[in-house]
mmCIF file of C-alpha atoms in Angstrom:
data_model
loop_
_atom_site.group_PDB
_atom_site.id
_atom_site.type_symbol
_atom_site.label_atom_id
_atom_site.label_comp_id
_atom_site.label_asym_id
_atom_site.label_seq_id
_atom_site.Cartn_x
_atom_site.Cartn_y
_atom_site.Cartn_z
ATOM 1 C CA UNK A 724 0.086 -0.026 -0.060
ATOM 2 C CA UNK A 725 1.261 3.494 -0.580
ATOM 3 C CA UNK A 726 -0.873 5.195 2.095
ATOM 4 C CA UNK A 727 -0.868 8.537 -0.225
ATOM 5 C CA UNK A 728 -3.914 9.920 2.093
ATOM 6 C CA UNK A 729 -1.319 9.746 5.009
ATOM 7 C CA UNK A 730 1.575 11.310 2.895
ATOM 8 C CA UNK A 731 -0.521 13.821 1.809
ATOM 9 C CA UNK A 732 -1.604 14.674 5.284
ATOM 10 C CA UNK A 733 2.166 14.986 6.368
ATOM 11 C CA UNK A 734 2.865 16.983 3.476
ATOM 12 C CA UNK A 735 0.051 19.704 4.235
ATOM 13 C CA UNK A 736 0.995 19.455 8.056
ATOM 14 C CA UNK A 737 4.765 20.327 7.244
ATOM 15 C CA UNK A 738 4.358 22.835 4.559
ATOM 16 C CA UNK A 739 6.023 23.549 1.374
ATOM 17 C CA UNK A 740 9.282 24.679 2.393
ATOM 18 C CA UNK A 741 9.993 21.955 5.227
ATOM 19 C CA UNK A 742 8.883 19.088 2.565
ATOM 20 C CA UNK A 743 11.281 20.530 -0.007
ATOM 21 C CA UNK A 744 14.340 20.808 2.765
ATOM 22 C CA UNK A 745 13.567 17.221 4.107
ATOM 23 C CA UNK A 746 13.688 15.834 0.622
ATOM 24 C CA UNK A 747 16.823 17.422 -0.473
ATOM 25 C CA UNK A 748 18.600 15.995 2.709
ATOM 26 C CA UNK A 749 16.838 12.322 2.676
ATOM 27 C CA UNK A 750 15.521 12.463 6.457
ATOM 28 C CA UNK A 751 13.367 10.428 8.254
ATOM 29 C CA UNK A 752 10.538 11.288 10.201
ATOM 30 C CA UNK A 753 9.802 8.611 12.646
ATOM 31 C CA UNK A 754 7.818 7.632 15.974
ATOM 32 C CA UNK A 755 4.894 9.433 17.208
ATOM 33 C CA UNK A 756 4.079 11.756 13.852
ATOM 34 C CA UNK A 757 3.451 8.203 12.148
ATOM 35 C CA UNK A 758 1.623 6.757 14.929
ATOM 36 C CA UNK A 759 -0.636 9.845 14.878
ATOM 37 C CA UNK A 760 -0.841 9.552 10.954
ATOM 38 C CA UNK A 761 -2.082 6.346 11.496
ATOM 39 C CA UNK A 762 -4.624 6.236 14.445
ATOM 40 C CA UNK A 763 -5.907 9.748 13.282
ATOM 41 C CA UNK A 764 -4.614 11.445 16.230
ATOM 42 C CA UNK A 765 -3.546 15.158 16.127
ATOM 43 C CA UNK A 766 0.025 15.453 15.554
ATOM 44 C CA UNK A 767 2.020 17.000 18.273
ATOM 45 C CA UNK A 768 5.884 16.616 17.585
ATOM 46 C CA UNK A 769 7.798 15.647 14.479
ATOM 47 C CA UNK A 770 10.842 14.060 15.274
ATOM 48 C CA UNK A 771 13.668 14.174 12.416
ATOM 49 C CA UNK A 772 16.133 11.347 11.996
ATOM 50 C CA UNK A 773 19.127 11.681 9.805
ATOM 51 C CA UNK A 774 21.550 9.520 7.824
ATOM 52 C CA UNK A 775 24.867 11.152 8.509
ATOM 53 C CA UNK A 776 26.180 14.635 10.223
ATOM 54 C CA UNK A 777 26.513 16.500 7.074
ATOM 55 C CA UNK A 778 22.893 16.450 6.720
ATOM 56 C CA UNK A 779 21.990 17.681 10.179
ATOM 57 C CA UNK A 780 24.159 20.429 9.884
ATOM 58 C CA UNK A 781 22.885 21.440 6.273
ATOM 59 C CA UNK A 782 19.226 21.494 7.127
ATOM 60 C CA UNK A 783 19.839 23.706 10.309
ATOM 61 C CA UNK A 784 21.509 26.178 7.634
ATOM 62 C CA UNK A 785 18.416 25.579 5.914
ATOM 63 C CA UNK A 786 15.739 26.575 8.445
ATOM 64 C CA UNK A 787 17.772 28.527 10.426
ATOM 65 C CA UNK A 788 16.219 31.981 11.829
ATOM 66 C CA UNK A 789 18.053 34.529 13.850
ATOM 67 C CA UNK A 790 15.743 35.274 16.397
ATOM 68 C CA UNK A 791 15.744 34.564 20.359
ATOM 69 C CA UNK A 792 12.668 32.110 20.365
ATOM 70 C CA UNK A 793 13.939 29.799 17.637
ATOM 71 C CA UNK A 794 15.853 27.152 19.778
ATOM 72 C CA UNK A 795 13.142 25.762 22.251
ATOM 73 C CA UNK A 796 16.012 23.246 23.515
ATOM 74 C CA UNK A 797 19.271 21.961 22.834
ATOM 75 C CA UNK A 798 20.548 18.602 24.773
ATOM 76 C CA UNK A 799 23.189 15.897 23.932
ATOM 77 C CA UNK A 800 20.047 14.026 22.133
ATOM 78 C CA UNK A 801 18.407 16.883 20.527
ATOM 79 C CA UNK A 802 17.840 20.147 19.162
ATOM 80 C CA UNK A 803 14.151 21.088 19.137
ATOM 81 C CA UNK A 804 13.279 24.232 17.165
ATOM 82 C CA UNK A 805 10.401 26.530 16.033
ATOM 83 C CA UNK A 806 10.257 26.368 12.068
ATOM 84 C CA UNK A 807 6.836 28.901 11.185
ATOM 85 C CA UNK A 808 4.501 27.392 13.435
ATOM 86 C CA UNK A 809 5.924 23.867 13.789
ATOM 87 C CA UNK A 810 7.896 22.644 16.381
ATOM 88 C CA UNK A 811 10.385 20.286 15.309
ATOM 89 C CA UNK A 812 12.809 18.055 16.875
ATOM 90 C CA UNK A 813 16.241 17.168 15.182
ATOM 91 C CA UNK A 814 17.574 14.107 16.544
ATOM 92 C CA UNK A 815 21.159 14.101 16.516
ATOM 93 C CA UNK A 816 22.838 11.350 19.351
ATOM 94 C CA UNK A 817 22.667 8.488 16.550
ATOM 95 C CA UNK A 818 22.693 8.591 12.388
ATOM 96 C CA UNK A 819 21.158 6.028 10.707
ATOM 97 C CA UNK A 820 21.379 4.556 7.134
ATOM 98 C CA UNK A 821 17.359 2.804 7.058
ATOM 99 C CA UNK A 822 14.220 3.254 8.937
ATOM 100 C CA UNK A 823 14.819 -0.095 10.545
ATOM 101 C CA UNK A 824 17.886 0.946 12.329
ATOM 102 C CA UNK A 825 15.858 3.594 14.049
ATOM 103 C CA UNK A 826 13.097 1.186 15.078
ATOM 104 C CA UNK A 827 15.702 -0.802 16.914
ATOM 105 C CA UNK A 828 16.382 1.868 19.294
ATOM 106 C CA UNK A 829 12.929 2.785 19.894
ATOM 107 C CA UNK A 830 11.071 1.198 22.639
ATOM 108 C CA UNK A 831 7.581 0.417 21.548
ATOM 109 C CA UNK A 832 6.304 -1.263 18.528
ATOM 110 C CA UNK A 833 3.432 1.259 18.280
ATOM 111 C CA UNK A 834 6.305 4.017 17.540
ATOM 112 C CA UNK A 835 7.612 1.931 15.182
ATOM 113 C CA UNK A 836 6.718 3.891 11.655
ATOM 114 C CA UNK A 837 8.743 6.276 9.820
ATOM 115 C CA UNK A 838 8.495 8.146 6.462
ATOM 116 C CA UNK A 839 11.545 8.233 4.517
ATOM 117 C CA UNK A 840 11.931 11.423 2.025
ATOM 118 C CA UNK A 841 14.560 9.765 -0.070
ATOM 119 C CA UNK A 842 11.858 7.043 -0.974
ATOM 120 C CA UNK A 843 9.199 9.339 -0.153
ATOM 121 C CA UNK A 844 7.595 5.877 1.122
ATOM 122 C CA UNK A 845 6.400 4.656 4.307
ATOM 123 C CA UNK A 846 7.971 2.095 6.457
ATOM 124 C CA UNK A 847 5.900 0.225 9.146
ATOM 125 C CA UNK A 848 6.916 -2.341 11.677
ATOM 126 C CA UNK A 849 5.356 -5.492 11.136
ATOM 127 C CA UNK A 850 3.425 -5.350 14.168
ATOM 128 C CA UNK A 851 3.088 -1.578 14.035
ATOM 129 C CA UNK A 852 -0.887 -1.305 12.461
ATOM 130 C CA UNK A 853 -1.917 -4.468 15.014
ATOM 131 C CA UNK A 854 -0.719 -2.654 18.171
ATOM 132 C CA UNK A 855 -1.759 0.852 17.193
ATOM 133 C CA UNK A 856 -5.240 -0.604 16.522
ATOM 134 C CA UNK A 857 -5.473 -2.744 19.288
ATOM 135 C CA UNK A 858 -3.886 -0.105 21.984
ATOM 136 C CA UNK A 859 -1.403 -2.454 23.371
ATOM 137 C CA UNK A 860 2.167 -1.852 24.494
ATOM 138 C CA UNK A 861 4.916 -4.369 23.405
ATOM 139 C CA UNK A 862 8.499 -3.435 24.932
ATOM 140 C CA UNK A 863 11.830 -3.624 22.768
ATOM 141 C CA UNK A 864 14.090 -4.881 25.255
ATOM 142 C CA UNK A 865 17.292 -3.220 22.647
ATOM 143 C CA UNK A 866 16.007 0.312 23.113
ATOM 144 C CA UNK A 867 18.392 2.801 23.928
ATOM 145 C CA UNK A 868 16.600 4.500 27.104
ATOM 146 C CA UNK A 869 14.514 2.183 28.849
ATOM 147 C CA UNK A 870 14.023 4.768 31.962
ATOM 148 C CA UNK A 871 12.496 7.071 29.549
ATOM 149 C CA UNK A 872 10.146 4.388 28.030
ATOM 150 C CA UNK A 873 9.212 3.497 31.897
ATOM 151 C CA UNK A 874 7.955 7.125 31.959
ATOM 152 C CA UNK A 875 6.390 7.402 28.391
ATOM 153 C CA UNK A 876 3.989 4.258 29.667
ATOM 154 C CA UNK A 877 1.885 7.095 31.720
ATOM 155 C CA UNK A 878 1.663 8.968 28.776
ATOM 156 C CA UNK A 879 0.691 6.385 26.701
ATOM 157 C CA UNK A 880 -2.046 5.325 29.147
ATOM 158 C CA UNK A 881 -3.460 8.897 28.740
ATOM 159 C CA UNK A 882 -3.662 8.116 25.080
ATOM 160 C CA UNK A 883 -5.712 4.969 25.483
ATOM 161 C CA UNK A 884 -2.705 2.347 25.262
ATOM 162 C CA UNK A 885 -2.626 -0.351 27.517
ATOM 163 C CA UNK A 886 0.320 -2.400 29.042
ATOM 164 C CA UNK A 887 0.739 -6.219 30.390
ATOM 165 C CA UNK A 888 1.994 -6.492 33.699
ATOM 166 C CA UNK A 889 4.551 -9.120 31.729
ATOM 167 C CA UNK A 890 5.631 -6.194 29.564
ATOM 168 C CA UNK A 891 5.889 -3.583 31.981
ATOM 169 C CA UNK A 892 7.628 -6.142 34.132
ATOM 170 C CA UNK A 893 9.867 -6.361 31.054
ATOM 171 C CA UNK A 894 10.749 -2.765 31.177
ATOM 172 C CA UNK A 895 11.295 -2.622 34.969
ATOM 173 C CA UNK A 896 13.864 -5.728 34.607
ATOM 174 C CA UNK A 897 15.649 -3.582 31.742
ATOM 175 C CA UNK A 898 16.128 -0.308 33.726
ATOM 176 C CA UNK A 899 17.492 -2.818 36.488
ATOM 177 C CA UNK A 900 20.325 -4.007 34.275
ATOM 178 C CA UNK A 901 21.708 -0.380 33.542
ATOM 179 C CA UNK A 902 24.890 -0.004 35.051
ATOM 180 C CA UNK A 903 24.677 4.163 36.047
ATOM 181 C CA UNK A 904 27.553 5.050 37.993
ATOM 182 C CA UNK A 905 27.363 8.849 37.831
ATOM 183 C CA UNK A 906 25.070 11.380 37.997
ATOM 184 C CA UNK A 907 26.118 12.456 34.091
ATOM 185 C CA UNK A 908 24.680 8.846 33.150
ATOM 186 C CA UNK A 909 21.191 9.155 34.963
ATOM 187 C CA UNK A 910 20.876 12.401 33.057
ATOM 188 C CA UNK A 911 21.243 10.727 29.717
ATOM 189 C CA UNK A 912 18.820 8.115 30.776
ATOM 190 C CA UNK A 913 16.288 10.815 32.381
ATOM 191 C CA UNK A 914 15.853 13.698 29.879
ATOM 192 C CA UNK A 915 16.444 15.760 27.310
ATOM 193 C CA UNK A 916 14.233 14.212 24.331
ATOM 194 C CA UNK A 917 11.187 13.477 25.432
ATOM 195 C CA UNK A 918 11.017 16.937 27.563
ATOM 196 C CA UNK A 919 11.901 15.155 31.091
ATOM 197 C CA UNK A 920 13.419 17.829 33.162
ATOM 198 C CA UNK A 921 14.649 16.011 36.201
ATOM 199 C CA UNK A 922 18.449 16.034 35.162
ATOM 200 C CA UNK A 923 17.828 19.971 36.091
ATOM 201 C CA UNK A 924 17.014 19.239 39.621
ATOM 202 C CA UNK A 925 19.443 16.159 40.119
ATOM 203 C CA UNK A 926 22.610 17.907 41.131
ATOM 204 C CA UNK A 927 25.350 16.729 43.918
ATOM 205 C CA UNK A 928 26.393 18.904 46.569
ATOM 206 C CA UNK A 929 29.911 19.045 47.559
ATOM 207 C CA UNK A 930 31.385 16.123 49.380
ATOM 208 C CA UNK A 931 27.838 13.760 48.100
ATOM 209 C CA UNK A 932 28.568 10.643 46.272
ATOM 210 C CA UNK A 933 26.215 9.479 43.867
ATOM 211 C CA UNK A 934 24.183 6.224 44.951
ATOM 212 C CA UNK A 935 20.714 5.244 43.540
ATOM 213 C CA UNK A 936 19.328 5.755 46.953
ATOM 214 C CA UNK A 937 20.716 9.405 47.059
ATOM 215 C CA UNK A 938 19.319 10.073 43.775
ATOM 216 C CA UNK A 939 15.653 8.302 44.707
ATOM 217 C CA UNK A 940 15.674 10.713 47.651
ATOM 218 C CA UNK A 941 16.337 13.562 45.735
ATOM 219 C CA UNK A 942 13.546 12.953 43.527
ATOM 220 C CA UNK A 943 11.282 12.442 45.805
ATOM 221 C CA UNK A 944 12.223 16.045 47.143
ATOM 222 C CA UNK A 945 11.796 17.602 44.088
ATOM 223 C CA UNK A 946 8.286 19.123 44.623
ATOM 224 C CA UNK A 947 9.628 21.002 47.495
ATOM 225 C CA UNK A 948 12.494 22.927 45.413
ATOM 226 C CA UNK A 949 12.306 26.261 44.538
ATOM 227 C CA UNK A 950 12.873 25.707 40.909
ATOM 228 C CA UNK A 951 9.867 22.928 40.592
ATOM 229 C CA UNK A 952 7.407 25.484 39.637
ATOM 230 C CA UNK A 953 9.835 28.114 37.347
ATOM 231 C CA UNK A 954 10.231 27.587 33.898
ATOM 232 C CA UNK A 955 13.524 26.212 32.969
ATOM 233 C CA UNK A 956 15.104 29.048 31.189
ATOM 234 C CA UNK A 957 15.678 28.870 27.447
ATOM 235 C CA UNK A 958 19.402 28.916 26.383
ATOM 236 C CA UNK A 959 20.196 31.730 23.589
ATOM 237 C CA UNK A 960 22.790 31.106 20.883
ATOM 238 C CA UNK A 961 24.604 34.130 19.468
ATOM 239 C CA UNK A 962 24.045 32.754 16.180
ATOM 240 C CA UNK A 963 24.237 29.356 13.921
ATOM 241 C CA UNK A 964 27.789 28.373 14.135
ATOM 242 C CA UNK A 965 27.730 28.260 17.892
ATOM 243 C CA UNK A 966 24.404 25.783 17.649
ATOM 244 C CA UNK A 967 26.303 23.793 14.726
ATOM 245 C CA UNK A 968 29.537 23.694 17.230
ATOM 246 C CA UNK A 969 27.411 22.042 20.273
ATOM 247 C CA UNK A 970 26.265 19.173 18.141
ATOM 248 C CA UNK A 971 29.115 18.590 15.729
ATOM 249 C CA UNK A 972 30.475 15.089 16.870
ATOM 250 C CA UNK A 973 32.516 14.184 13.830
ATOM 251 C CA UNK A 974 35.687 16.165 12.351
ATOM 252 C CA UNK A 975 34.882 18.592 9.881
ATOM 253 C CA UNK A 976 36.413 18.812 6.495
ATOM 254 C CA UNK A 977 37.446 22.616 5.533
ATOM 255 C CA UNK A 978 39.527 24.100 2.816
ATOM 256 C CA UNK A 979 40.968 27.846 3.476
ATOM 257 C CA UNK A 980 41.032 29.735 0.314
ATOM 258 C CA UNK A 981 42.009 33.634 0.265
ATOM 259 C CA UNK A 982 41.217 34.123 3.734
ATOM 260 C CA UNK A 983 37.925 32.809 3.434
ATOM 261 C CA UNK A 984 36.852 29.218 5.191
ATOM 262 C CA UNK A 985 34.954 26.906 3.712
ATOM 263 C CA UNK A 986 33.465 23.455 4.889
ATOM 264 C CA UNK A 987 33.358 20.423 2.569
ATOM 265 C CA UNK A 988 29.791 19.392 2.441
ATOM 266 C CA UNK A 989 28.386 15.762 2.056
ATOM 267 C CA UNK A 990 28.401 16.168 -1.937
ATOM 268 C CA UNK A 991 31.466 17.853 -1.907
ATOM 269 C CA UNK A 992 30.856 21.190 -2.594
ATOM 270 C CA UNK A 993 31.900 24.340 -0.517
ATOM 271 C CA UNK A 994 29.949 25.978 2.324
ATOM 272 C CA UNK A 995 31.739 29.526 3.672
ATOM 273 C CA UNK A 996 31.582 29.329 7.255
ATOM 274 C CA UNK A 997 32.223 32.388 9.736
ATOM 275 C CA UNK A 998 34.111 30.326 12.235
ATOM 276 C CA UNK A 999 36.342 27.039 12.514
ATOM 277 C CA UNK A 1000 34.963 23.950 13.969
ATOM 278 C CA UNK A 1001 36.399 22.538 17.019
ATOM 279 C CA UNK A 1002 37.678 19.063 15.358
ATOM 280 C CA UNK A 1003 38.691 19.690 11.821
ATOM 281 C CA UNK A 1004 40.524 17.801 8.786
ATOM 282 C CA UNK A 1005 42.160 20.755 6.668
ATOM 283 C CA UNK A 1006 42.396 19.815 2.680
ATOM 284 C CA UNK A 1007 44.816 21.204 0.883
ATOM 285 C CA UNK A 1008 43.242 24.162 -1.018
ATOM 286 C CA UNK A 1009 45.420 23.756 -4.104
ATOM 287 C CA UNK A 1010 44.809 20.220 -4.769
ATOM 288 C CA UNK A 1011 40.891 20.660 -3.784
ATOM 289 C CA UNK A 1012 40.247 23.278 -6.767
ATOM 290 C CA UNK A 1013 42.438 21.882 -9.124
ATOM 291 C CA UNK A 1014 41.202 18.321 -8.672
ATOM 292 C CA UNK A 1015 37.576 19.432 -9.837
ATOM 293 C CA UNK A 1016 35.483 20.422 -12.643
ATOM 294 C CA UNK A 1017 33.254 23.278 -12.663
ATOM 295 C CA UNK A 1018 29.886 23.646 -14.514
ATOM 296 C CA UNK A 1019 28.221 26.566 -16.227
ATOM 297 C CA UNK A 1020 24.828 26.455 -18.554
ATOM 298 C CA UNK A 1021 24.999 28.279 -21.683
ATOM 299 C CA UNK A 1022 23.067 29.139 -24.852
ATOM 300 C CA UNK A 1023 24.531 27.209 -28.088
ATOM 301 C CA UNK A 1024 23.679 28.994 -31.287
ATOM 302 C CA UNK A 1025 25.023 28.154 -34.838
ATOM 303 C CA UNK A 1026 27.568 25.793 -32.869
ATOM 304 C CA UNK A 1027 28.872 28.752 -30.439
ATOM 305 C CA UNK A 1028 28.875 28.581 -26.851
ATOM 306 C CA UNK A 1029 27.096 32.188 -25.619
ATOM 307 C CA UNK A 1030 26.880 33.435 -22.394
ATOM 308 C CA UNK A 1031 23.055 33.621 -20.832
ATOM 309 C CA UNK A 1032 24.418 37.080 -18.838
ATOM 310 C CA UNK A 1033 26.372 38.622 -21.675
ATOM 311 C CA UNK A 1034 24.870 37.494 -25.027
ATOM 312 C CA UNK A 1035 28.399 38.865 -26.729
ATOM 313 C CA UNK A 1036 30.533 36.252 -24.768
ATOM 314 C CA UNK A 1037 31.612 33.602 -26.089
ATOM 315 C CA UNK A 1038 32.856 30.303 -24.017
ATOM 316 C CA UNK A 1039 35.236 28.193 -26.463
ATOM 317 C CA UNK A 1040 36.208 24.512 -26.150
ATOM 318 C CA UNK A 1041 39.965 23.939 -25.404
ATOM 319 C CA UNK A 1042 40.466 27.618 -24.679
ATOM 320 C CA UNK A 1043 40.552 30.023 -21.398
ATOM 321 C CA UNK A 1044 37.851 32.072 -20.679
ATOM 322 C CA UNK A 1045 38.363 35.554 -19.376
ATOM 323 C CA UNK A 1046 36.070 37.893 -18.201
ATOM 324 C CA UNK A 1047 35.968 41.547 -18.926
ATOM 325 C CA UNK A 1048 37.490 44.113 -17.131
ATOM 326 C CA UNK A 1049 36.934 43.809 -13.724
ATOM 327 C CA UNK A 1050 34.173 41.190 -13.743
ATOM 328 C CA UNK A 1051 34.258 37.527 -12.776
ATOM 329 C CA UNK A 1052 33.247 34.672 -14.397
ATOM 330 C CA UNK A 1053 30.619 32.290 -12.562
ATOM 331 C CA UNK A 1054 30.650 28.501 -12.474
ATOM 332 C CA UNK A 1055 28.614 25.794 -10.496
ATOM 333 C CA UNK A 1056 29.910 23.260 -8.525
ATOM 334 C CA UNK A 1057 29.170 19.175 -9.819
ATOM 335 C CA UNK A 1058 26.953 18.844 -6.888
ATOM 336 C CA UNK A 1059 25.002 22.349 -7.358
ATOM 337 C CA UNK A 1060 24.278 22.120 -10.663
ATOM 338 C CA UNK A 1061 20.699 22.132 -10.436
ATOM 339 C CA UNK A 1062 20.984 25.476 -8.621
ATOM 340 C CA UNK A 1063 22.376 27.402 -11.460
ATOM 341 C CA UNK A 1064 19.764 30.320 -12.509
ATOM 342 C CA UNK A 1065 19.807 28.501 -15.935
ATOM 343 C CA UNK A 1066 19.725 24.901 -15.396
ATOM 344 C CA UNK A 1067 18.170 22.770 -18.279
ATOM 345 C CA UNK A 1068 18.276 25.986 -20.269
ATOM 346 C CA UNK A 1069 20.694 25.705 -23.086
ATOM 347 C CA UNK A 1070 23.509 23.267 -22.788
ATOM 348 C CA UNK A 1071 26.316 22.098 -19.908
ATOM 349 C CA UNK A 1072 29.931 22.889 -20.028
ATOM 350 C CA UNK A 1073 32.748 21.542 -18.031
ATOM 351 C CA UNK A 1074 35.954 23.485 -16.922
ATOM 352 C CA UNK A 1075 38.976 23.584 -15.057
ATOM 353 C CA UNK A 1076 40.014 26.580 -12.848
ATOM 354 C CA UNK A 1077 43.322 27.137 -12.059
ATOM 355 C CA UNK A 1078 44.044 27.651 -8.215
ATOM 356 C CA UNK A 1079 45.624 31.008 -8.355
ATOM 357 C CA UNK A 1080 42.212 32.206 -10.739
ATOM 358 C CA UNK A 1081 40.260 30.891 -7.836
ATOM 359 C CA UNK A 1082 38.204 34.223 -6.192
ATOM 360 C CA UNK A 1083 35.659 32.839 -4.040
ATOM 361 C CA UNK A 1084 32.485 30.798 -3.294
ATOM 362 C CA UNK A 1085 29.239 33.305 -3.283
ATOM 363 C CA UNK A 1086 26.164 31.497 -1.831
ATOM 364 C CA UNK A 1087 24.166 33.288 -4.655
ATOM 365 C CA UNK A 1088 26.122 33.038 -7.508
ATOM 366 C CA UNK A 1089 28.318 30.122 -7.046
ATOM 367 C CA UNK A 1090 32.231 30.094 -7.797
ATOM 368 C CA UNK A 1091 33.738 33.071 -8.960
ATOM 369 C CA UNK A 1092 36.947 32.951 -11.040
ATOM 370 C CA UNK A 1093 39.091 35.154 -13.166
ATOM 371 C CA UNK A 1094 39.920 32.194 -15.493
ATOM 372 C CA UNK A 1095 38.608 29.050 -16.206
ATOM 373 C CA UNK A 1096 39.714 26.165 -19.177
ATOM 374 C CA UNK A 1097 36.474 25.141 -21.159
ATOM 375 C CA UNK A 1098 36.928 21.184 -21.226
ATOM 376 C CA UNK A 1099 33.955 19.932 -23.050
ATOM 377 C CA UNK A 1100 29.960 19.911 -23.680
ATOM 378 C CA UNK A 1101 28.511 17.751 -21.259
ATOM 379 C CA UNK A 1102 25.795 15.401 -22.780
ATOM 380 C CA UNK A 1103 22.166 15.953 -21.113
ATOM 381 C CA UNK A 1104 21.980 12.364 -20.045
ATOM 382 C CA UNK A 1105 25.468 12.413 -18.249
ATOM 383 C CA UNK A 1106 24.717 15.586 -15.974
ATOM 384 C CA UNK A 1107 20.934 14.428 -15.346
ATOM 385 C CA UNK A 1108 22.176 10.922 -13.989
ATOM 386 C CA UNK A 1109 24.311 12.742 -11.430
ATOM 387 C CA UNK A 1110 21.762 14.337 -9.754
ATOM 388 C CA UNK A 1111 20.576 10.661 -8.993
ATOM 389 C CA UNK A 1112 23.782 10.163 -7.729
#
């Protein structure tokens, strides 16, 4: 089944901008959103999962708003943001190649539904529809956070779900199997991703040593704390770079050219950044530029390759092209051909750019250069296939 109605409902809820960004980054939406779609309940949350860290970084850049209330929460597990009027949670503690990998970390089968924006299809666990229709909870012992699973039983009961005594015992026994020896380990299991804020109040005083009994006493006294009825103060970030640096776990590939620092994105293109990530792999700039080809759509008129911008400017195969006066030539990187102003208008030329001629990467116009050697006309079927890679 293709579940076209549920897909249309999801796309309508997200809006055109988010759908477009999610498709481009090939993300998953999984968990409660999918359960709500198939149970005809109101959608309350959007949990987005990623195939890799680059996709997460690029999607944050795509939806970033320079406002104090854009971020609702940032934890070691997730980033909760507001996009238009929609709250979206970007899960960053793990990355997943396929939806089934996400299900392995989920706690109950009623959550094990996902929508893959790469294939634009729903992926459902074999028991997902049955257990949602029966409103019963079946526990997955491989879940990452069984303590949260225990807390979520109450949430599910409010929605009309039931859990049998044996299943509840399985959750409790899995919690007993955890070897939690520090406050930080406990915080990882208690909160952040599902709105549980106990970790804000469980603090050891000077001289106190961590024991579960001590923590149990502290939890029992939470309602007596002055902070219990105070809404947690939101952490504000000065700019997007600060957010990304908090989230990044893998070394970032960077290239420094003409005093500009660029991050090398997942598809090999350059993205200018105003900061130096905390953990980097720096690529030699000359090797990077001269080891790549660059592209430009032009008009082909009577066998001549004429600029779209300047109708009198001609590009010639096997020849160097130079701009007039103090201008620059504009090219696209291979991974961004479809972002060209003139995409699919005319023919595509492939070029080599000498490192010493490279000026910069402009977010609006692409690669700026003082010289380019035109190598060939790229067949349409060839560059169309690149977009499928």
